[in-house]
Short mmCIF file of C-alpha atoms in Angstrom, two decimals:
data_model
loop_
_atom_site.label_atom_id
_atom_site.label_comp_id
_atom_site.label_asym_id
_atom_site.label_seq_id
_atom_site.Cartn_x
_atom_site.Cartn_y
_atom_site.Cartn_z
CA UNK D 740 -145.64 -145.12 -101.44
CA UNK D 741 -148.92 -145.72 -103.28
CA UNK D 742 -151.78 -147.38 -101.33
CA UNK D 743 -153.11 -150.59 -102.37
CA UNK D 744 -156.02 -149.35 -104.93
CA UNK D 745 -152.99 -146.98 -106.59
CA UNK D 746 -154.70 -146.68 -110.32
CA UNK D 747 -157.93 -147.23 -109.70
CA UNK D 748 -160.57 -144.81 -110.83
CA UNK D 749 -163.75 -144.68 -109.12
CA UNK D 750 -167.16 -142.71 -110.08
CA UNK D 751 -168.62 -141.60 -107.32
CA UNK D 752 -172.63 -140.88 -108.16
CA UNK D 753 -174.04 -140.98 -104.63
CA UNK D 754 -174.69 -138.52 -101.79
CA UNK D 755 -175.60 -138.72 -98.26
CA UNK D 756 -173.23 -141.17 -96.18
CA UNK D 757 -173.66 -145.63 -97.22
CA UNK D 758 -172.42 -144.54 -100.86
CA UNK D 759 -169.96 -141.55 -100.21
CA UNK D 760 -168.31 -143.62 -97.26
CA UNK D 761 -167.92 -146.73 -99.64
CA UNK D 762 -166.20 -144.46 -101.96
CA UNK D 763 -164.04 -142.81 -99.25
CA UNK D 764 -162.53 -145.67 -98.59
CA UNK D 765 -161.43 -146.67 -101.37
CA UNK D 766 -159.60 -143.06 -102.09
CA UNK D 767 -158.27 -143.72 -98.34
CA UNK D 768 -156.06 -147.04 -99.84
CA UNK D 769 -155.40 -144.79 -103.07
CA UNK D 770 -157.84 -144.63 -105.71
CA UNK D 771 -158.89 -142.01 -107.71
CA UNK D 772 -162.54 -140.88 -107.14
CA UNK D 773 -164.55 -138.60 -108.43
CA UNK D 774 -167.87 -137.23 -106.60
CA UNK D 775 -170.52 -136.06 -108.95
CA UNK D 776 -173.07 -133.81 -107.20
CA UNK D 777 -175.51 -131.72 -107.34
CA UNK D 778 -174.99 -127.68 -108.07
CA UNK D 779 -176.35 -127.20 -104.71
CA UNK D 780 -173.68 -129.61 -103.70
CA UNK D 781 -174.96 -133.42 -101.22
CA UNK D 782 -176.88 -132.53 -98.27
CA UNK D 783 -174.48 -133.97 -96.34
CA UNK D 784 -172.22 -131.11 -96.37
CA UNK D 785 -174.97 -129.12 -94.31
CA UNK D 786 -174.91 -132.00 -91.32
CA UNK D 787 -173.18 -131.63 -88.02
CA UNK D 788 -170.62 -129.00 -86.29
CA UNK D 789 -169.06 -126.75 -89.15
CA UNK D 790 -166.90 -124.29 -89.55
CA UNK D 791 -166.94 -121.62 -92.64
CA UNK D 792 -170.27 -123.35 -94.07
CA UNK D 793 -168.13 -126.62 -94.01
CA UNK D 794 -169.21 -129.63 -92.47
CA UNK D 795 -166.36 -131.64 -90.51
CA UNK D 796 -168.56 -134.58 -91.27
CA UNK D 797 -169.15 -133.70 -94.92
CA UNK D 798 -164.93 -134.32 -94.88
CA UNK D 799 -164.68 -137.58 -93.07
CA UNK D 800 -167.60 -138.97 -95.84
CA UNK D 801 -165.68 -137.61 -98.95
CA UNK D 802 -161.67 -136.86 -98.38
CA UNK D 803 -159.55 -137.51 -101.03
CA UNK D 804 -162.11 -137.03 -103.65
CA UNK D 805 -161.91 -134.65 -106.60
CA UNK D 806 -165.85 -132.55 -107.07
CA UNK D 807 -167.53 -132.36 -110.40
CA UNK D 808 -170.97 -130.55 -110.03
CA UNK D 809 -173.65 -131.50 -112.60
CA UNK D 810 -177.15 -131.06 -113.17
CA UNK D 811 -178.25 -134.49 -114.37
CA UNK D 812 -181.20 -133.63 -115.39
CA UNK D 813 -179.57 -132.07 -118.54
CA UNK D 814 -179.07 -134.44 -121.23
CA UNK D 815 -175.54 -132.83 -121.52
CA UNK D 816 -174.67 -133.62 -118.07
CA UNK D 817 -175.52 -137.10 -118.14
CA UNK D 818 -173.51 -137.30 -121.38
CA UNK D 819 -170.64 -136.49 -119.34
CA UNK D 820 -171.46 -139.09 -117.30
CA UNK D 821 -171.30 -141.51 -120.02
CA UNK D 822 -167.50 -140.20 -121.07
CA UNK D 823 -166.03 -140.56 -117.08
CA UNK D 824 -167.84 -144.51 -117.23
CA UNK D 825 -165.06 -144.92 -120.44
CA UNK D 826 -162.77 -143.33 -117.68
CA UNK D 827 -163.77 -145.51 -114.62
CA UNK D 828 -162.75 -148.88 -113.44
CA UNK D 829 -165.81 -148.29 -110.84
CA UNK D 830 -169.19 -146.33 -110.44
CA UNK D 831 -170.97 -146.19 -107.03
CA UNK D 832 -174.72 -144.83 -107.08
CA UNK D 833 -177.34 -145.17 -104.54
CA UNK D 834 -179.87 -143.67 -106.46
CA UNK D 835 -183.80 -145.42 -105.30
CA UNK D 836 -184.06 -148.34 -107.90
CA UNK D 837 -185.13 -147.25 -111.33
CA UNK D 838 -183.80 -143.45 -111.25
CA UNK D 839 -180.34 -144.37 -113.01
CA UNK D 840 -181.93 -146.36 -115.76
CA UNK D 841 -184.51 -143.11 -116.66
CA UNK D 842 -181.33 -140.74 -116.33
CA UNK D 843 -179.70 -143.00 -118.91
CA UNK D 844 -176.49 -143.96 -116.61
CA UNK D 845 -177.54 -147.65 -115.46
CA UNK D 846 -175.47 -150.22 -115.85
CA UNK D 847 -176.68 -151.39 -118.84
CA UNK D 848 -176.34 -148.58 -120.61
CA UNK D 849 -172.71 -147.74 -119.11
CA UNK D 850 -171.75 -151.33 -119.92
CA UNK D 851 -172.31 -150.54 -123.18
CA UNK D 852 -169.92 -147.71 -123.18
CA UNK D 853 -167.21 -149.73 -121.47
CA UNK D 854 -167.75 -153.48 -120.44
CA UNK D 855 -164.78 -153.91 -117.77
CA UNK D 856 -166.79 -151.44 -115.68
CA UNK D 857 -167.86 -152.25 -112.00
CA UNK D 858 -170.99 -151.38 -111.17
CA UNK D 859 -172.24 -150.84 -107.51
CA UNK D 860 -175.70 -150.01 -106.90
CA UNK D 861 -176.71 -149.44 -103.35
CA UNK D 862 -180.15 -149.27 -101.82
CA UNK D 863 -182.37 -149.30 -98.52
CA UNK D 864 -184.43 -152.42 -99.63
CA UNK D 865 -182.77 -153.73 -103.01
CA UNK D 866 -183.56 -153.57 -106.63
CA UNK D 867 -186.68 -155.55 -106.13
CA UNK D 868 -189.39 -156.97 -103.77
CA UNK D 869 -192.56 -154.73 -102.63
CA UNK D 870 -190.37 -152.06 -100.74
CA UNK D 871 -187.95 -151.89 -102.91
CA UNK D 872 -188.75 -147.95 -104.14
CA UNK D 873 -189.50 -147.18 -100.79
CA UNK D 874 -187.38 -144.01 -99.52
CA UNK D 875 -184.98 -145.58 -96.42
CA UNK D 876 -182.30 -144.08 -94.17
CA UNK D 877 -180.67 -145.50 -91.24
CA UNK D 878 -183.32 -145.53 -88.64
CA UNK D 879 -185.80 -147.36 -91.41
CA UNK D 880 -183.26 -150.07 -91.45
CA UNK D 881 -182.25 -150.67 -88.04
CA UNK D 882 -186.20 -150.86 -87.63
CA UNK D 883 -187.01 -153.04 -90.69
CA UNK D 884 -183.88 -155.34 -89.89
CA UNK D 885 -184.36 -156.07 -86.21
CA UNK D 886 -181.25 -154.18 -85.10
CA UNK D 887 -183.41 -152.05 -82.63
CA UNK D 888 -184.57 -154.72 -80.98
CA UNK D 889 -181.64 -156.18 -80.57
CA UNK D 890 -180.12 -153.68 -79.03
CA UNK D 891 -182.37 -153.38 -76.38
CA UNK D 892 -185.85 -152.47 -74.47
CA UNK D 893 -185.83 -149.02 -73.31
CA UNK D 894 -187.68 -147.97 -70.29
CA UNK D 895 -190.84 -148.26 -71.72
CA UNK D 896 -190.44 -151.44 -72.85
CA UNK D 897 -189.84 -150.60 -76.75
CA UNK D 898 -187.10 -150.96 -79.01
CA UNK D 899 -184.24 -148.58 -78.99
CA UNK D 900 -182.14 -147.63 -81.95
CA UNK D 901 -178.00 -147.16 -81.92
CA UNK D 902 -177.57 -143.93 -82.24
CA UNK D 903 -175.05 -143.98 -84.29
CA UNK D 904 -175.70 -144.23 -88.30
CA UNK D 905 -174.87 -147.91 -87.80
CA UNK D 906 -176.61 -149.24 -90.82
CA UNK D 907 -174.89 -146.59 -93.72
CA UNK D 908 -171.49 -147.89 -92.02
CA UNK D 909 -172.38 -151.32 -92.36
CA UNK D 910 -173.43 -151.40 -95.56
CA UNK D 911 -169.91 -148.99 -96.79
CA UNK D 912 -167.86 -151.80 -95.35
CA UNK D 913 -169.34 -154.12 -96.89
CA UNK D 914 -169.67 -152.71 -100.52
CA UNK D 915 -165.90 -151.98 -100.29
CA UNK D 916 -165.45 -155.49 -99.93
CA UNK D 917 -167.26 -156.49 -102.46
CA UNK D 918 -165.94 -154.00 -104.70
CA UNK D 919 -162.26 -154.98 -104.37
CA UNK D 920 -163.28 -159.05 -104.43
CA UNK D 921 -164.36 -157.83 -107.81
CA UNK D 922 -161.60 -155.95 -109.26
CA UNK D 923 -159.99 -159.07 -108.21
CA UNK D 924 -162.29 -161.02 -110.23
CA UNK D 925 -161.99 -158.84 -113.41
CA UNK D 926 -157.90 -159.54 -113.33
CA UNK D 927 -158.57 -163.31 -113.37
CA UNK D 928 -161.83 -163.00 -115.60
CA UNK D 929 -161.51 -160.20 -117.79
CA UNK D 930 -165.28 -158.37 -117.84
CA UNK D 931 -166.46 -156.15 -115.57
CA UNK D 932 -170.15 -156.76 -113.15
CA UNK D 933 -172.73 -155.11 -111.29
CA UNK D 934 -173.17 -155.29 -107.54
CA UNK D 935 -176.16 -154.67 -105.81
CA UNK D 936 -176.42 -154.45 -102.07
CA UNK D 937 -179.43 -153.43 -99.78
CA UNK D 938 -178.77 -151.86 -97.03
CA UNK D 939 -181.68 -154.11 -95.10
CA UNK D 940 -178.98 -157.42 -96.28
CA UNK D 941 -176.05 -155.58 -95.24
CA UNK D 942 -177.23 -154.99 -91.93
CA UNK D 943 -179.25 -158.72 -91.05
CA UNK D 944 -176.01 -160.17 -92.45
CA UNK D 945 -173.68 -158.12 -90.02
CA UNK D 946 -176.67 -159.43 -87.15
CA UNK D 947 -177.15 -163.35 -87.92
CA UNK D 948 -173.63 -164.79 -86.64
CA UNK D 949 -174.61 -163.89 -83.27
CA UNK D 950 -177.70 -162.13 -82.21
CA UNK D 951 -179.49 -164.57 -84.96
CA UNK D 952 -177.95 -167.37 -83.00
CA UNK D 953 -181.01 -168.93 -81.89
CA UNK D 954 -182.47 -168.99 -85.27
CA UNK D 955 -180.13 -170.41 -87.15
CA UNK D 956 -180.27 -173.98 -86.12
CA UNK D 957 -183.55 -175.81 -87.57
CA UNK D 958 -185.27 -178.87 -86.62
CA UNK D 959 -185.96 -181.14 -83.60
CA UNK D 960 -183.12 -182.27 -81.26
CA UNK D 961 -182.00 -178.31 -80.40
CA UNK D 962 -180.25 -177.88 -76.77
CA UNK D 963 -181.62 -174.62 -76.66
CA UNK D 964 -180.32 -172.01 -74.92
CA UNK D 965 -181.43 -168.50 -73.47
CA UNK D 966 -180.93 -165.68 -76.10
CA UNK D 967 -177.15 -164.79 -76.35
CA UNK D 968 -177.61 -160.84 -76.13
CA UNK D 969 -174.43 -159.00 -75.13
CA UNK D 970 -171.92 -161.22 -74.24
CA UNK D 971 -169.82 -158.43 -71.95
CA UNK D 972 -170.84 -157.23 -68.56
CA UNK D 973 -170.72 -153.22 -68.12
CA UNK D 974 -170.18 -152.44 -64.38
CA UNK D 975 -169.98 -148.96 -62.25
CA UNK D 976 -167.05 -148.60 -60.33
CA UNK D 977 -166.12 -146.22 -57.83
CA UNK D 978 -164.88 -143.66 -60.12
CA UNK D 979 -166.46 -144.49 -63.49
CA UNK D 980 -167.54 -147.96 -66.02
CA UNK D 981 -166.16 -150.77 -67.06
CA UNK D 982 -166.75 -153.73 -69.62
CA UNK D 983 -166.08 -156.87 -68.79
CA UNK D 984 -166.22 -160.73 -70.23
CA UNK D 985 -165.25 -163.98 -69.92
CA UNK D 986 -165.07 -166.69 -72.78
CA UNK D 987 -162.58 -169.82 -71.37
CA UNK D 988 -162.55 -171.22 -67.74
CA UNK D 989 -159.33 -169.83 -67.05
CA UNK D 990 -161.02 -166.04 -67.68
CA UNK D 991 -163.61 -166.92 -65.43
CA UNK D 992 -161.77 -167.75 -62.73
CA UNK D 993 -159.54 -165.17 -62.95
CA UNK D 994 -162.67 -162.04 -63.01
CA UNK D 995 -163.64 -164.10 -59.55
CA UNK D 996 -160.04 -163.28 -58.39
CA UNK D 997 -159.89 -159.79 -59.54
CA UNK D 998 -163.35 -159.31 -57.70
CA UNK D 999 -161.94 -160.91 -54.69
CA UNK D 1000 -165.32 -163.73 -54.84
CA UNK D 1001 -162.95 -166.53 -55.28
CA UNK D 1002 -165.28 -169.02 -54.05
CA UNK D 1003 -167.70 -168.03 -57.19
CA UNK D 1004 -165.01 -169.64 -59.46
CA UNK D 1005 -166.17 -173.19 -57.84
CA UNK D 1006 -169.79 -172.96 -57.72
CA UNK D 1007 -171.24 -175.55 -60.40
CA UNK D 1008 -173.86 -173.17 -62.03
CA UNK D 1009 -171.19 -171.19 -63.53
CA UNK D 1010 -167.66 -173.43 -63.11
CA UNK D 1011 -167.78 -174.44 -66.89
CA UNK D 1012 -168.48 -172.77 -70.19
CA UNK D 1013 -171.41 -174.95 -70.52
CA UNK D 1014 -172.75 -174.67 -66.57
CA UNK D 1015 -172.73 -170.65 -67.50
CA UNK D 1016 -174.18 -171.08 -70.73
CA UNK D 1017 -177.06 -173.03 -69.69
CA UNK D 1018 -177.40 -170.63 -66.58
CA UNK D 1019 -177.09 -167.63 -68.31
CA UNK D 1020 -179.65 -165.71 -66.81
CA UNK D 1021 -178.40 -166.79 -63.53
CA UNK D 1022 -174.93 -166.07 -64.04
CA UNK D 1023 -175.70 -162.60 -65.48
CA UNK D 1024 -177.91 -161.69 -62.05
CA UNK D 1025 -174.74 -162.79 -60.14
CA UNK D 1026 -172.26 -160.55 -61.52
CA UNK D 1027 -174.97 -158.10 -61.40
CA UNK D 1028 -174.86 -158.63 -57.51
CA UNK D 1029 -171.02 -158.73 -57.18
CA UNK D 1030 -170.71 -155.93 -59.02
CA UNK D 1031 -172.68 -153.70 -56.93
CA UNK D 1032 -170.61 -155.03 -54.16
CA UNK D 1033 -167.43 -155.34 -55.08
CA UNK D 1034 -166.75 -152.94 -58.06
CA UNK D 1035 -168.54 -149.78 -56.44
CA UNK D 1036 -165.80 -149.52 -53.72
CA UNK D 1037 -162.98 -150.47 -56.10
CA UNK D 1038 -160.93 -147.62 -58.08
CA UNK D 1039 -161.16 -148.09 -62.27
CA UNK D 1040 -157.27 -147.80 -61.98
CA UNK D 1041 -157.08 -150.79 -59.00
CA UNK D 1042 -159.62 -153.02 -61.06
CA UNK D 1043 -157.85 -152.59 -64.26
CA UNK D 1044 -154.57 -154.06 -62.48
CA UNK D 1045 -156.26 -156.77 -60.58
CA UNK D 1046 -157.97 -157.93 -63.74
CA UNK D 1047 -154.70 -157.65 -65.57
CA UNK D 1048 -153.12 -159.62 -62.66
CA UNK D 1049 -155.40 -162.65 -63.02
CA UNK D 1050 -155.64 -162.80 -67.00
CA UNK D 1051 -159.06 -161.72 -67.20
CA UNK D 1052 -160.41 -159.02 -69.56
CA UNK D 1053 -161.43 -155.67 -68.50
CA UNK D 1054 -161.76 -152.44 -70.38
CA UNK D 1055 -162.92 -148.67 -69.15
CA UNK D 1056 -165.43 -146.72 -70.60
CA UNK D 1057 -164.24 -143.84 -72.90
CA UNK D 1058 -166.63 -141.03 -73.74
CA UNK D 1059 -165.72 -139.99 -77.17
CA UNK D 1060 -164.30 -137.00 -76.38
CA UNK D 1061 -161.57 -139.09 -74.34
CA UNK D 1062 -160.84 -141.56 -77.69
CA UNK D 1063 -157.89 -139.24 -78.91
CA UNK D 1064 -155.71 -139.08 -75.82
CA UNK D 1065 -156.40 -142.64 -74.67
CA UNK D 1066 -152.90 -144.59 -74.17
CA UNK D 1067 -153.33 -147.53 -76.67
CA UNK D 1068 -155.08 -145.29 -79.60
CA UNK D 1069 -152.14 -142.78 -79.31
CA UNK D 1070 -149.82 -145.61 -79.59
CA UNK D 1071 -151.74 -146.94 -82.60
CA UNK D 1072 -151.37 -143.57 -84.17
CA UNK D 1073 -154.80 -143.29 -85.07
CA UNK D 1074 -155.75 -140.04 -85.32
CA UNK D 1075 -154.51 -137.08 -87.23
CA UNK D 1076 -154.61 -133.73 -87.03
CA UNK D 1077 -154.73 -131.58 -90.45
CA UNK D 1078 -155.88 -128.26 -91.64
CA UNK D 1079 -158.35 -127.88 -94.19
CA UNK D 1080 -158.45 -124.57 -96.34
CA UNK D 1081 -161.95 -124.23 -95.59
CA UNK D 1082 -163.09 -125.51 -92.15
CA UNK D 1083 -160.02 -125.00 -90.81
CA UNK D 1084 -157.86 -127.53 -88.32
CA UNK D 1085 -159.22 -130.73 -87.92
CA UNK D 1086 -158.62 -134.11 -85.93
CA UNK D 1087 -159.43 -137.00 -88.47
CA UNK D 1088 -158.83 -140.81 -88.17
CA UNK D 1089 -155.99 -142.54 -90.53
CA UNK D 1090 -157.59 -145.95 -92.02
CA UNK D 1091 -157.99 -148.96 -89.81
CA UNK D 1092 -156.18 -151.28 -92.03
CA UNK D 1093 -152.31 -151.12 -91.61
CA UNK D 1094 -150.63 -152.20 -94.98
CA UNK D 1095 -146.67 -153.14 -94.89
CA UNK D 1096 -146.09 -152.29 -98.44
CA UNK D 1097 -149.07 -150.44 -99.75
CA UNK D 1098 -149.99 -148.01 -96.66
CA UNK D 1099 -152.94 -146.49 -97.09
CA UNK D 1100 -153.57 -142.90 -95.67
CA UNK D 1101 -156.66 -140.09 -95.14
CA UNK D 1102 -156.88 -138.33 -98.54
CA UNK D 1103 -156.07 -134.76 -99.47
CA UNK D 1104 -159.08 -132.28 -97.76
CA UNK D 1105 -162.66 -133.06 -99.17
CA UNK D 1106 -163.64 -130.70 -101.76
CA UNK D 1107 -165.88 -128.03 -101.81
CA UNK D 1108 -168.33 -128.22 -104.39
CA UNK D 1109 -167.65 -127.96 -108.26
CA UNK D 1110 -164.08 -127.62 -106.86
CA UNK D 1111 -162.23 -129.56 -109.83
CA UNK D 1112 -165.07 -129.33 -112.73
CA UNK D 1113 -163.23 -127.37 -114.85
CA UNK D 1114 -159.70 -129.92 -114.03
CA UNK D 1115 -161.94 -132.60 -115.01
CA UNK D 1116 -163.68 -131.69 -118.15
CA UNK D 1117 -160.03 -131.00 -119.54
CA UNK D 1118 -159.31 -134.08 -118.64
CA UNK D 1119 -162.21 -135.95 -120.36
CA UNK D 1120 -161.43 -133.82 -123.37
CA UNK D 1121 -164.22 -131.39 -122.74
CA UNK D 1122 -161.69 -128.50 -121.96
CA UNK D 1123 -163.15 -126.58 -125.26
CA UNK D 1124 -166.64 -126.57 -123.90
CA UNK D 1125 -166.13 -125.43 -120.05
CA UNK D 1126 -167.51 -121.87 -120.52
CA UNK D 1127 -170.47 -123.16 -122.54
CA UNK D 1128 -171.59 -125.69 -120.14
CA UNK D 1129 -171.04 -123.21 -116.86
CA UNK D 1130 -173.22 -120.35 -118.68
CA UNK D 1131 -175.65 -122.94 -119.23
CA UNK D 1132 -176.44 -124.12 -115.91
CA UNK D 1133 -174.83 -127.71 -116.88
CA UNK D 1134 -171.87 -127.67 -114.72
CA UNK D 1135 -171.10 -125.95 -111.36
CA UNK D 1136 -167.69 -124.66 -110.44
CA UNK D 1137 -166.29 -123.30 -107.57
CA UNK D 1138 -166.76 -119.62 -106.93
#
């Protein structure tokens, strides 16, 4: 069956991962998405493990797309442009602010052309402010938007980054979002909008609800409270780690079981959700201790059952490499394993979401570059001109 964006068609105009991820996902639940790129092709297809020049990564970011490559710097290319916008129900660019305008396919001017158009525009610091043409990837924003610090001090007492690229992801999940609440709101309004999102919002936005905990309440009369920082407790065990938490009383007591410190679950400091909460730095150099006690001589597979016994959370540590044979992802179905006429066979993930009567599914193998130019231009009408516009240096096609 068609997934839930069936009919959709989507102009993809940005490279690297925040933009091509937002786009991805959308083709994942079944919408029809072009990537324009470059002749050379998007950098991103040159980052991480490969196979055949093809980047593994470069397929996760842009599966299920069809490529168009196009020099827009030519006034002819950009023309093209203009005629997939008439095509579109959605553009994505993340373009530094200003660019699109001066290439002639900003909003405005693709409004114009077609006024039910959706219009995302992505960017490290937003369309205005005094770093808003400032160049930002990932690290910039974890930086800029406190996420380094709250992940941590590192040995020398500075901030330390996730190393993952936490802030592009953040920021696709979010324009997704927001691009479906407005196809939503074009069916009940009738006109299309543009949607800007900074990747700096994206990511304080994703932070506030809990790490900006203690900054959200303003005023005198505050019970204030230590910094809520992780809320889970990762402890060694004899033959590997473990997370885990507590939330309700009931948890609580149950971890003290599992640990075999039953006497802990009665001690006033921590007996309550409020007694931990306003001896939180207490409570976390306690399970500290009784952790280095009690969890270095106990088995992961024993722990796992006595904190199963007693109701209390608990889960293992996976390296990533262990992710696709763990027990509950393999019962999930989660991952996929596919061969791509490039790069070969390849594990990939399905989409998180689980639709009843729309599924969604990983797209057809990401494209190699200029792969469906010539497909497209017929398409758009241009079929007459393909020959013209390859000699010229307009359009790329595959070799």
């Amino acid at each position: 069956m068609p997934g839930p964006l069936s009919g959709i068609k989507v102009l993809d105009l940005s490279a690297v991962v925040a933009g091509p991820l937002t786009a991805v996902l959308l083709a994942d639940q079944g919408a029809d998405v072009i990537k324009v790129e470059r002749l050379e092709g998007d950098i991103q297809r040159h980052v991480g493990s490969s196979r055949n020049g093809f980047s593994g990564n470069f397929h996760m970011l842009n599966r299920g797309k069809r490529s168009l490559a196009l020099d827009l710097k030519r006034s002819e290319a950009r023309d093209i442009v203009g005629t997939l916008a008439d095509w579109a129900d959605v553009a994505i660019q993340n373009f530094r602010p200003g660019v699109v305008d001066r290439l002639g396919v900003g909003y405005e001017q693709l409004k114009q052309r077609n006024p039910r158009l959706i219009y995302l525009s992505l960017s490290g610091f937003g369309p205005s402010g005094p770093h808003a043409g400032r160049r930002a990837y990932d690290p910039i924003i974890q930086a800029r938007s406190g996420a380094a610090t709250a992940q941590g001090r590192g040995e020398d007492g500075g901030p330390q980054q996730v190393k993952q690229l936490l802030a592009d992801k953040i920021t696709a999940y979010a324009a997704s979002q927001a691009i479906s609440a407005a196809l939503v709101a074009r069916e009940r309004l009738g006109g299309g909008q543009h949607i800007t999102l900074s990747m700096l919002d994206a990511v304080i936005c994703f932070l506030w609800p809990d790490v900006g905990a203690d900054q959200i309440l303003l005023g005198e009369g505050i019970d204030e409270r230590p910094p809520i920082g992780a809320a889970g407790h990762v402890a060694r065990f004899a033959n590997g780690w473990a997370a885990t938490m507590t939330l309700s009383d009931a948890e609580y007591q149950g971890m003290c079981r599992a640990y075999g410190v039953p006497e802990l679950a009665d001690d006033p400091r921590f007996s309550t959700v409020r007694a931990r909460q306003q001896n939180r730095l207490e409570y976390r150099a306690t399970l500290d201790r009784v952790a280095s006690e009690k969890a270095a001589v106990m088995s992961i597979e024993d722990a796992e059952e006595r904190f199963q016994t007693h109701n209390a959370p608990f889960g293992r540590v996976n390296d990533i490499e262990d992710l696709p044979n763990d027990e509950q992802v393999l019962a999930g179905e989660l991952f996929e394993t596919t061969d791509h006429p490039v790069a070969g066979r390849l594990r990939q993930t399905r989409p998180a979401p689980r639709f009843s009567d729309t599924p969604a599914g990983p797209g057809k193998a990401a494209p190699t570059i200029g792969e469906h130019s010539r497909q497209i231009l017929i398409e758009v009408g241009l079929g007459d001109r393909i020959d013209e516009l390859v000699d010229g240096g307009i359009v790329g096609v595959e070799e």
